[in-house]
Coordinates of C-alpha atoms and ligand atoms in Angstrom, one line a residue:
X976 CA 14.0 19.0 -15.0
X977 CA 13.6 16.0 -17.3
X978 CA 10.2 14.5 -16.7
X979 CA 8.8 13.1 -19.9
X980 CA 5.9 15.0 -21.5
X981 CA 3.4 12.2 -20.8
X982 CA 4.6 11.6 -17.2
X983 CA 1.6 10.9 -15.0
X984 CA 1.2 13.0 -11.8
X985 CA -1.3 12.3 -9.1
X986 CA -2.1 10.9 -5.7
X987 CA -2.9 7.5 -4.1
X988 CA -5.4 6.3 -1.5
X989 CA -6.9 3.0 -0.4
X990 CA -10.6 2.2 0.0
X991 CA -10.4 1.1 3.7
X992 CA -8.6 4.3 4.7
X993 CA -10.9 6.8 2.9
X994 CA -14.3 5.3 2.0
X995 CA -16.0 4.7 5.3
X996 CA -19.7 3.7 4.9
X997 CA -18.6 0.3 6.2
X998 CA -22.2 -0.9 6.5
X999 CA -23.7 0.7 3.5
X1000 CA -24.3 -0.4 -0.1
X1001 CA -24.4 -4.1 0.7
X1002 CA -20.7 -4.1 1.8
X1003 CA -19.5 -7.0 3.9
X1004 CA -17.0 -6.6 6.7
X1005 CA -13.3 -6.2 6.4
X1006 CA -10.7 -6.7 9.1
X1007 CA -10.1 -3.0 9.4
X1008 CA -13.7 -2.6 10.5
X1009 CA -12.7 -4.4 13.7
X1010 CA -9.4 -2.6 14.1
X1011 CA -8.8 0.1 16.8
X1012 CA -6.4 3.0 16.5
X1013 CA -2.9 2.8 17.9
X1014 CA -0.1 5.4 18.1
X1015 CA 3.6 5.7 17.6
X1016 CA 4.2 3.6 20.7
X1017 CA 1.2 1.3 20.5
X1018 CA 0.3 -1.2 17.8
X1019 CA -3.2 -1.3 16.3
X1020 CA -5.3 -4.2 17.5
X1021 CA -8.1 -6.2 16.0
X1022 CA -10.9 -6.9 18.6
X1023 CA -12.7 -10.2 18.9
X1024 CA -14.5 -12.5 21.3
X1025 CA -12.4 -15.4 22.5
X1026 CA -13.5 -19.0 22.9
X1027 CA -15.1 -18.1 26.2
X1028 CA -16.9 -15.0 24.8
X1029 CA -14.5 -12.5 26.5
X1030 CA -13.0 -9.4 25.0
X1031 CA -9.7 -10.1 23.3
X1032 CA -7.4 -8.5 20.8
X1033 CA -4.5 -9.3 18.5
X1034 CA -2.0 -7.1 16.7
X1035 CA -3.3 -5.9 13.4
X1036 CA -1.7 -7.6 10.4
X1037 CA 1.0 -9.2 12.5
X1038 CA -0.8 -11.8 14.6
X1039 CA -3.1 -14.5 13.3
X1040 CA -6.5 -14.8 15.0
X1041 CA -6.5 -17.7 17.5
X1042 CA -8.8 -20.7 17.0
X1043 CA -12.4 -20.0 18.0
X1044 CA -12.0 -16.2 17.7
X1045 CA -15.1 -14.3 16.6
X1046 CA -14.4 -10.9 15.3
X1047 CA -16.5 -8.4 17.2
X1048 CA -17.3 -4.7 17.2
X1049 CA -17.5 -3.3 20.8
X1050 CA -19.9 -0.4 21.1
X1051 CA -17.8 1.6 23.5
X1052 CA -14.7 1.6 21.2
X1053 CA -13.9 3.8 18.2
X1054 CA -13.0 2.0 15.0
X1055 CA -11.5 4.7 12.7
X1056 CA -11.8 2.9 9.4
X1057 CA -15.5 2.4 9.7
X1058 CA -16.2 6.0 8.9
X1059 CA -12.8 7.0 7.6
X1060 CA -13.1 10.4 5.7
X1061 CA -16.4 9.3 4.1
X1062 CA -15.1 9.3 0.5
X1063 CA -18.1 7.1 -0.2
X1064 CA -20.4 10.1 0.0
X1065 CA -17.8 12.8 -0.9
X1066 CA -16.1 11.3 -3.9
X1067 CA -17.3 14.0 -6.3
X1068 CA -16.0 16.8 -4.2
X1069 CA -12.7 15.0 -3.6
X1070 CA -12.2 14.2 -7.2
X1071 CA -13.0 17.8 -8.2
X1072 CA -10.2 18.9 -5.9
X1073 CA -7.8 16.3 -7.4
X1074 CA -8.7 17.7 -10.8
X1075 CA -8.1 21.2 -9.6
X1076 CA -4.5 20.2 -8.7
X1077 CA -4.2 18.9 -12.3
X1078 CA -4.0 15.1 -11.6
X1079 CA -3.6 12.9 -14.6
X1080 CA -3.7 9.8 -12.5
X1081 CA -5.4 8.7 -9.3
X1082 CA -4.4 5.5 -7.6
X1083 CA -7.3 4.0 -5.6
X1084 CA -8.4 0.6 -4.5
X1085 CA -11.6 -1.4 -4.8
X1086 CA -12.9 -2.8 -1.5
X1087 CA -13.2 -6.6 -2.0
X1088 CA -16.1 -6.9 0.5
X1089 CA -18.0 -4.2 -1.4
X1090 CA -18.0 -6.5 -4.4
X1091 CA -18.1 -9.9 -2.7
X1092 CA -19.3 -9.2 0.9
X1093 CA -17.8 -12.5 2.3
X1094 CA -15.6 -13.3 -0.6
X1095 CA -17.6 -16.5 -1.3
X1096 CA -20.8 -15.4 -3.0
X1097 CA -21.8 -16.6 -6.4
X1098 CA -22.8 -13.2 -7.7
X1099 CA -21.2 -9.8 -7.1
X1100 CA -22.9 -7.1 -5.1
X1101 CA -24.4 -4.8 -7.8
X1102 CA -24.4 -1.7 -5.5
X1103 CA -20.7 -2.1 -5.0
X1104 CA -20.1 -2.4 -8.7
X1105 CA -22.2 0.7 -9.3
X1106 CA -20.3 2.7 -6.8
X1107 CA -16.9 2.2 -8.4
X1108 CA -18.5 2.7 -11.9
X1109 CA -19.6 6.2 -10.7
X1110 CA -16.2 6.9 -9.3
X1111 CA -14.4 5.9 -12.5
X1112 CA -16.9 7.9 -14.6
X1113 CA -16.3 10.9 -12.4
X1114 CA -12.5 10.5 -13.0
X1115 CA -13.1 10.2 -16.7
X1116 CA -14.9 13.5 -16.7
X1117 CA -11.7 15.2 -15.7
X1118 CA -9.4 13.0 -17.8
X1119 CA -7.9 11.4 -14.8
X1120 CA -6.5 7.9 -15.4
X1121 CA -7.4 5.5 -12.6
X1122 CA -4.7 3.2 -11.3
X1123 CA -6.6 0.5 -9.5
X1124 CA -5.3 -1.7 -6.7
X1125 CA -7.4 -4.8 -6.6
X1126 CA -6.5 -5.6 -3.0
X1127 CA -5.2 -3.1 -0.6
X1128 CA -5.3 -4.5 3.0
X1129 CA -9.0 -5.2 2.4
X1130 CA -9.9 -8.9 2.5
X1131 CA -13.4 -9.8 3.4
X1132 CA -13.2 -10.5 7.1
X1133 CA -14.9 -13.9 6.5
X1134 CA -11.8 -15.0 4.6
X1135 CA -9.5 -14.2 7.5
X1136 CA -11.8 -15.3 10.3
X1137 CA -13.4 -18.4 8.8
X1138 CA -11.1 -19.6 6.0
X1139 CA -7.7 -19.1 7.4
X1140 CA -6.7 -16.2 5.2
X1141 CA -4.2 -16.4 2.4
X1142 CA -2.4 -19.5 3.8
X1143 CA -5.4 -21.4 2.5
X1144 CA -5.0 -22.2 -1.2
X1145 CA -8.7 -21.9 -1.8
X1146 CA -8.4 -18.1 -1.5
X1147 CA -6.7 -18.1 -4.9
X1148 CA -9.9 -19.0 -6.7
X1149 CA -12.0 -16.5 -4.6
X1150 CA -9.5 -13.7 -5.5
X1151 CA -9.3 -14.5 -9.2
X1152 CA -13.1 -14.6 -9.4
X1153 CA -13.2 -11.2 -7.8
X1154 CA -10.3 -9.7 -9.9
X1155 CA -12.0 -11.1 -13.1
X1156 CA -15.3 -9.6 -12.1
X1157 CA -13.9 -6.1 -11.7
X1158 CA -11.6 -6.3 -14.7
X1159 CA -14.6 -7.4 -16.9
X1160 CA -16.9 -4.8 -15.4
X1161 CA -14.5 -1.9 -15.9
X1162 CA -12.8 -3.1 -19.0
X1163 CA -13.5 0.3 -20.8
X1164 CA -12.9 2.5 -17.8
X1165 CA -9.6 1.3 -16.3
X1166 CA -6.4 0.5 -18.0
X1167 CA -3.8 0.3 -15.2
X1168 CA -4.2 -2.4 -12.5
X1169 CA -2.2 -3.5 -9.5
X1170 CA -2.9 -6.9 -8.0
X1171 CA -1.8 -6.5 -4.4
X1172 CA -0.7 -3.6 -2.3
X1173 CA 2.7 -4.1 -0.8
X1174 CA 2.7 -7.8 -1.3
X1175 CA 6.0 -8.1 0.7
X1176 CA 4.4 -6.5 3.8
X1177 CA 4.0 -9.8 5.7
X1178 CA 7.7 -10.5 5.2
X1179 CA 8.6 -7.1 6.6
X1180 CA 6.3 -7.5 9.5
X1181 CA 8.0 -10.8 10.3
X1182 CA 11.3 -8.9 10.2
X1183 CA 10.0 -6.3 12.6
X1184 CA 8.0 -8.5 14.9
X1185 CA 10.1 -11.6 14.5
X1186 CA 9.9 -12.1 18.3
X1187 CA 6.1 -12.6 18.2
X1188 CA 5.4 -16.3 18.8
X1189 CA 2.0 -15.7 17.2
X1190 CA 3.5 -14.9 13.9
X1191 CA 4.3 -17.8 11.7
X1192 CA 6.9 -17.1 9.0
X1193 CA 6.4 -20.5 7.4
X1194 CA 2.8 -19.6 6.8
X1195 CA 3.8 -16.2 5.6
X1196 CA 5.8 -17.7 2.8
X1197 CA 3.0 -20.0 1.9
X1198 CA 0.4 -17.2 1.9
X1199 CA 2.7 -15.1 -0.3
X1200 CA 3.0 -18.0 -2.7
X1201 CA -0.8 -18.2 -3.0
X1202 CA -1.0 -14.4 -3.5
X1203 CA 1.6 -14.6 -6.2
X1204 CA -0.3 -17.3 -8.0
X1205 CA -3.5 -15.3 -7.7
X1206 CA -1.7 -12.3 -9.1
X1207 CA -0.2 -14.2 -12.0
X1208 CA -3.6 -15.7 -12.8
X1209 CA -5.1 -12.2 -12.8
X1210 CA -2.4 -11.0 -15.2
X1211 CA -3.2 -14.0 -17.5
X1212 CA -7.0 -13.2 -17.4
X1213 CA -6.3 -9.5 -17.9
X1214 CA -4.8 -10.2 -21.4
X1215 CA -8.0 -12.0 -22.4
X1216 CA -10.3 -9.4 -21.1
X1217 CA -8.6 -6.4 -22.7
X1218 CA -5.2 -6.6 -24.4
X1219 CA -4.6 -2.9 -23.6
X1220 CA -4.6 -3.6 -19.9
X1221 CA -1.4 -3.1 -18.0
X1222 CA -1.0 -5.0 -14.8
X1223 CA 1.7 -4.3 -12.2
X1224 CA 3.1 -5.5 -8.9
X1225 CA 3.2 -3.2 -5.9
X1226 CA 6.1 -3.6 -3.4
X1227 CA 6.6 -1.8 -0.1
X1228 CA 9.9 0.1 -0.5
X1229 CA 12.5 -1.3 1.8
X1230 CA 15.9 0.3 1.3
X1231 CA 18.5 -1.1 3.6
X1232 CA 22.0 0.3 4.0
X1233 CA 25.0 -1.1 5.8
X1234 CA 25.7 1.3 8.6
X1235 CA 29.4 0.9 8.2
X1236 CA 31.9 -0.5 5.7
X1237 CA 32.4 -3.6 7.8
X1238 CA 31.9 -6.3 5.2
X1239 CA 29.6 -8.1 7.7
X1240 CA 27.3 -5.0 7.6
X1241 CA 27.3 -5.1 3.8
X1242 CA 26.3 -8.8 3.8
X1243 CA 23.6 -8.2 6.4
X1244 CA 22.1 -5.4 4.4
X1245 CA 22.2 -7.5 1.2
X1246 CA 20.4 -10.3 3.1
X1247 CA 17.7 -8.0 4.4
X1248 CA 17.1 -6.7 1.0
X1249 CA 16.6 -10.2 -0.4
X1250 CA 14.3 -11.4 2.3
X1251 CA 12.2 -8.2 2.6
X1252 CA 12.2 -6.5 -0.7
X1253 CA 13.5 -8.4 -3.7
X1254 CA 11.9 -11.8 -3.1
X1255 CA 8.3 -11.3 -4.3
X1256 CA 9.1 -9.0 -7.3
X1257 CA 11.8 -11.3 -8.4
X1258 CA 9.0 -13.8 -8.8
X1259 CA 6.3 -11.4 -10.2
X1260 CA 8.5 -9.6 -12.7
X1261 CA 10.9 -12.4 -13.8
X1262 CA 8.4 -15.3 -13.5
X1263 CA 10.3 -17.7 -11.3
X1264 CA 11.6 -18.0 -7.7
X1265 CA 15.0 -16.5 -7.1
X1266 CA 18.0 -18.7 -6.1
X1267 CA 18.0 -17.5 -2.5
X1268 CA 14.5 -18.9 -1.9
X1269 CA 16.0 -22.2 -0.8
X1270 CA 18.0 -20.5 2.0
X1271 CA 15.0 -18.6 3.3
X1272 CA 12.7 -21.5 3.3
X1273 CA 15.2 -23.9 4.9
X1274 CA 15.6 -21.4 7.7
X1275 CA 12.0 -21.7 8.7
X1276 CA 11.8 -25.5 7.9
X1277 CA 9.5 -25.0 5.0
X1278 CA 9.6 -27.9 2.6
X1279 CA 7.4 -26.9 -0.2
X1280 CA 7.6 -28.4 -3.7
X1281 CA 6.2 -26.0 -6.3
X1282 CA 4.1 -27.9 -8.8
X1283 CA 4.9 -27.6 -12.5
X1284 CA 1.5 -26.1 -13.0
X1285 CA 2.3 -23.3 -10.5
X1286 CA 5.7 -22.7 -12.1
X1287 CA 4.0 -22.3 -15.5
X1288 CA 1.4 -19.9 -14.1
X1289 CA 4.2 -17.7 -12.6
X1290 CA 6.1 -17.7 -15.8
X1291 CA 3.1 -16.8 -17.9
X1292 CA 1.7 -14.3 -15.5
X1293 CA 4.6 -11.9 -15.3
X1294 CA 3.6 -8.3 -14.6
X1295 CA 4.0 -5.4 -17.2
X1296 CA 5.4 -2.8 -14.9
X1297 CA 6.8 -2.4 -11.4
X1298 CA 5.4 -0.1 -8.7
X1299 CA 6.4 0.6 -5.1
X1300 CA 5.9 2.8 -2.1
X1301 CA 8.8 4.9 -0.8
X1302 CA 8.9 6.8 2.4
X1303 CA 12.2 6.1 4.1
X1304 CA 15.3 3.9 4.4
X1305 CA 16.8 1.7 7.0
X1306 CA 20.3 1.1 8.2
X1307 CA 21.6 -2.1 9.8
X1308 CA 24.8 -3.2 11.5
X1309 CA 26.2 -6.3 13.2
X1310 CA 27.8 -4.0 15.8
X1311 CA 24.7 -3.2 17.7
X1312 CA 26.5 -1.9 20.8
X1313 CA 27.8 1.0 18.6
X1314 CA 24.5 2.0 17.2
X1315 CA 21.1 3.4 18.3
X1316 CA 18.1 1.3 17.6
X1317 CA 15.5 3.1 15.5
X1318 CA 12.2 3.9 17.2
X1319 CA 8.7 4.4 15.9
X1320 CA 6.1 2.4 14.1
X1321 CA 7.4 0.4 11.2
X1322 CA 11.0 1.6 11.8
X1323 CA 13.6 -1.1 11.8
X1324 CA 17.3 -1.4 12.1
X1325 CA 19.4 1.4 13.6
X1326 CA 19.5 5.2 13.4
X1327 CA 21.4 6.5 10.3
X1328 CA 23.3 9.6 11.5
X1329 CA 23.1 11.2 8.1
X1330 CA 19.3 11.4 8.1
X1331 CA 16.6 13.2 10.0
X1332 CA 13.5 11.4 11.3
X1333 CA 9.7 12.2 11.3
X1334 CA 7.7 12.3 14.5
X1335 CA 6.8 8.7 13.8
X1336 CA 10.4 7.6 13.5
X1337 CA 10.5 7.3 9.7
X1338 CA 13.8 8.6 8.2
X1339 CA 13.7 11.2 5.4
X1340 CA 16.0 10.1 2.6
X1341 CA 15.4 11.4 -0.9
X1342 CA 18.7 10.0 -2.1
X1343 CA 17.5 6.6 -1.1
X1344 CA 14.7 7.0 -3.7
X1345 CA 17.2 7.7 -6.5
X1346 CA 19.3 4.8 -5.3
X1347 CA 16.5 2.3 -5.2
X1348 CA 15.0 3.4 -8.5
X1349 CA 18.3 2.6 -10.1
X1350 CA 18.6 -0.7 -8.4
X1351 CA 15.1 -1.7 -9.4
X1352 CA 15.6 -0.7 -13.0
X1353 CA 18.9 -2.4 -13.3
X1354 CA 17.3 -5.6 -12.1
X1355 CA 14.0 -5.6 -14.0
X1356 CA 14.2 -3.3 -17.0
X1357 CA 10.4 -2.6 -17.0
X1358 CA 8.6 0.7 -16.6
X1359 CA 8.5 1.9 -13.0
X1360 CA 6.0 4.0 -11.0
X1361 CA 6.4 5.5 -7.5
X1362 CA 2.9 4.9 -6.3
X1363 CA 3.2 6.1 -2.7
X1364 CA 5.5 8.8 -1.2
X1365 CA 4.7 11.5 1.3
X1366 CA 5.2 12.8 4.8
X1367 CA 2.9 11.9 7.7
X1368 CA 3.0 14.9 10.0
X1369 CA 1.0 16.8 12.6
X1370 CA -0.7 19.8 10.9
X1371 CA -1.7 23.0 12.7
X1372 CA -4.8 24.9 11.6
X1373 CA -4.1 28.6 12.0
X1374 CA -6.8 31.1 13.3
X1375 CA -7.6 32.1 9.8
X1376 CA -8.1 28.4 8.8
X1377 CA -4.9 28.2 6.8
X1378 CA -2.4 25.3 7.1
X1379 CA 1.2 26.1 6.4
X1380 CA 2.8 22.7 5.7
X1381 CA 6.2 23.8 4.5
X1382 CA 7.7 20.6 6.0
X1383 CA 5.6 18.5 3.6
X1384 CA 6.5 20.7 0.6
X1385 CA 10.2 20.3 1.5
X1386 CA 9.9 16.6 1.8
X1387 CA 8.1 16.2 -1.5
X1388 CA 10.3 18.6 -3.4
X1389 CA 13.4 16.7 -2.4
X1390 CA 11.8 13.4 -3.5
X1391 CA 10.7 14.9 -6.9
X1392 CA 14.3 16.1 -7.4
X1393 CA 15.5 12.6 -6.6
X1394 CA 13.1 11.2 -9.3
X1395 CA 14.3 13.7 -11.8
X1396 CA 17.9 12.6 -11.1
X1397 CA 16.9 8.9 -11.5
X1398 CA 15.2 9.7 -14.9
X1399 CA 18.5 11.5 -15.9
X1400 CA 20.3 8.3 -14.8
X1401 CA 18.2 6.5 -17.4
X1402 CA 15.4 4.9 -15.3
X1403 CA 12.1 4.5 -17.2
X1404 CA 10.0 6.2 -14.5
X1405 CA 6.5 6.9 -15.8
X1406 CA 4.3 8.0 -12.9
X1407 CA 4.2 9.5 -9.4
X1408 CA 1.2 9.2 -7.1
X1409 CA 1.8 10.9 -3.8
X1410 CA 0.5 9.4 -0.6
X1411 CA -1.9 10.8 0.1
X1412 CA -3.5 13.8 -1.7
X1413 CA -6.1 14.0 1.1
X1414 CA -5.8 13.3 4.8
X1415 CA -6.9 9.8 5.7
X1416 CA -6.8 7.1 8.3
X1417 CA -3.2 6.0 8.8
X1418 CA -2.8 2.3 8.0
X1419 CA -0.1 1.7 10.6
X1420 CA -1.5 3.6 13.6
X1421 CA -5.2 4.3 12.7
X1422 CA -4.6 7.9 13.6
X1423 CA -6.1 10.9 11.7
X1424 CA -3.5 13.2 13.2
X1425 CA -0.8 11.5 11.1
X1426 CA -1.7 13.6 8.1
X1427 CA -0.4 13.2 4.6
X1428 CA -2.8 15.3 2.5
X1429 CA -2.7 18.5 0.4
X1430 CA -6.3 18.6 1.4
X1431 CA -7.1 18.9 5.1
X1432 CA -10.0 16.9 6.5
X1433 CA -11.6 18.2 9.7
X1434 CA -11.6 15.0 11.7
X1435 CA -9.7 14.0 14.9
X1436 CA -8.3 10.8 16.3
X1437 CA -11.6 10.1 18.2
X1438 CA -13.8 10.6 15.2
X1439 CA -15.0 14.2 16.0
X1440 CA -15.2 16.8 13.2
X1441 CA -17.2 18.1 10.4
X1442 CA -15.3 16.2 7.6
X1443 CA -15.0 19.5 5.9
X1444 CA -12.3 19.6 3.3
X1445 CA -9.9 22.6 3.0
X1446 CA -6.7 23.3 1.0
X1447 CA -3.3 23.3 2.7
X1448 CA -0.4 25.4 1.4
X1449 CA 0.9 22.3 -0.3
X1450 CA -2.3 22.2 -2.5
X1451 CA -1.3 25.1 -4.6
X1452 CA 2.4 24.1 -4.6
X1453 CA 1.6 20.6 -6.0
X1454 CA -0.7 22.2 -8.6
X1455 CA 2.2 24.3 -9.8
X1456 CA 4.5 21.3 -9.8
X1457 CA 2.1 19.4 -12.0
X1458 CA 1.3 22.3 -14.3
X1459 CA 5.1 22.8 -14.9
X1460 CA 5.7 19.0 -15.3
X1461 CA 8.0 19.1 -12.4
X1462 CA 9.9 22.2 -13.4
X1463 CA 8.7 24.6 -10.8
X1464 CA 9.3 23.3 -7.4
X1465 CA 9.4 26.6 -5.4
Ligands
BG6_2437 C1 1.8 2.1 3.0 C2 0.4 1.6 2.7 O1 2.5 1.1 3.7 O2 2.1 3.2 3.7 C3 -0.6 2.6 3.0 O3 0.3 1.1 1.5 C4 -0.2 3.4 4.2 O4 -1.8 2.0 3.1 C5 1.1 4.1 3.9 O5 -1.2 4.3 4.6 C6 1.6 5.1 5.0 O6 1.6 4.4 6.3 P1 0.9 4.9 7.5 O7 1.0 3.9 8.5 O8 1.5 6.2 7.9 O9 -0.5 5.1 7.1

């Protein structure tokens, strides 16, 4: 194995999926507080009162709230993110377990509404600032480097409900105020920052739910532009706040293969990669819109002149490193009658006969990780981190309390081998944070039963359970992997 000596090993989570305590510590509401659980067949929905005061719902992250909608929590429904796994009160115990596994890095996010409850306040919420200070200090105690996502699916709900979300340019200033606040506050505790989690996700959702008449692709491009400006401004501010800061982009891995050697399949896959994957990082890493932007915008009738000021901001605010999530790959073909359409939440394209699939329809493709690492590095030539990778699976607790998750170990082992090969290929890969070191609420389905952790949390899909943490078989396995710097994978 060839992992460099200072390679960073750890795990990743997001505030809204672990913290809970949704109404404590002066925190405002986030959209996830109003989001119900779904399943492999059923999308998650956000609940609200419609113009007439009646119960209504819209697909989480995919559909915009209609005019007059008032987000609402219905007492008879279970909203899994509100309690999540209660990291808010258990962070010491959880970090201790991460330290026991030997983590040198922990990717986590700050909840925007914990800092600015509605996003619009003059002053930040001191209790929120204090909470993350305590978390960072706890990490420091164990020499764990925090990698902080400033925004991980966690806008203050007020922004989405009352200000029109990211399509509204005013959100840029609200975000930069927030990002500046946290970078200044934690200037001596945090070095690695990520501006937005999976910034390409709206584009991917458009691809998956392109049929939805409530989804506006034109707006998605505008919203993304605003986010990229906010990100670039954050990079520019970071350099003033602490020249040692490193700020990166975070892109949802989207690896798309042509199903056959039909040149039309090759072109289709190339096009999907441009529109879903390359587009935002081309801007954030290289500092300017790529040539194929014109084609994409014309398709949706978007006539949008980027001002000179924005062009300069993008150029000046290029990120220092590239990070992405990687779970699976997709295959596409123009000959749909000869292929089987993929099923499962967030699956797109057609079934790849060379791969196996998880219970949620996600393919398992470690070679795809080596492939995309090479593609990314060829294109950008900046340090790369894999900041999410793991297997969501049903776990069984044996009578003696043990959890034998060999399937998870196998999945991760194969992906670690793929990373090793990519490093041998010459990719400057500097860190790996698995998703997730501890069971948490699934972002896509809201289920607890879609488990990712090395640490089991006693909580079910309806919110029952003691929240007690226990180690799965993979816990000791990952500990050994880290201790041997990726040498010992058995
Ligand atoms: C990524 C997100 O898309 O995938 C995480 O950044 C998410 O927030 C992870 O949890 C796994 O997806 P899911 O739907 O299984 O939780």
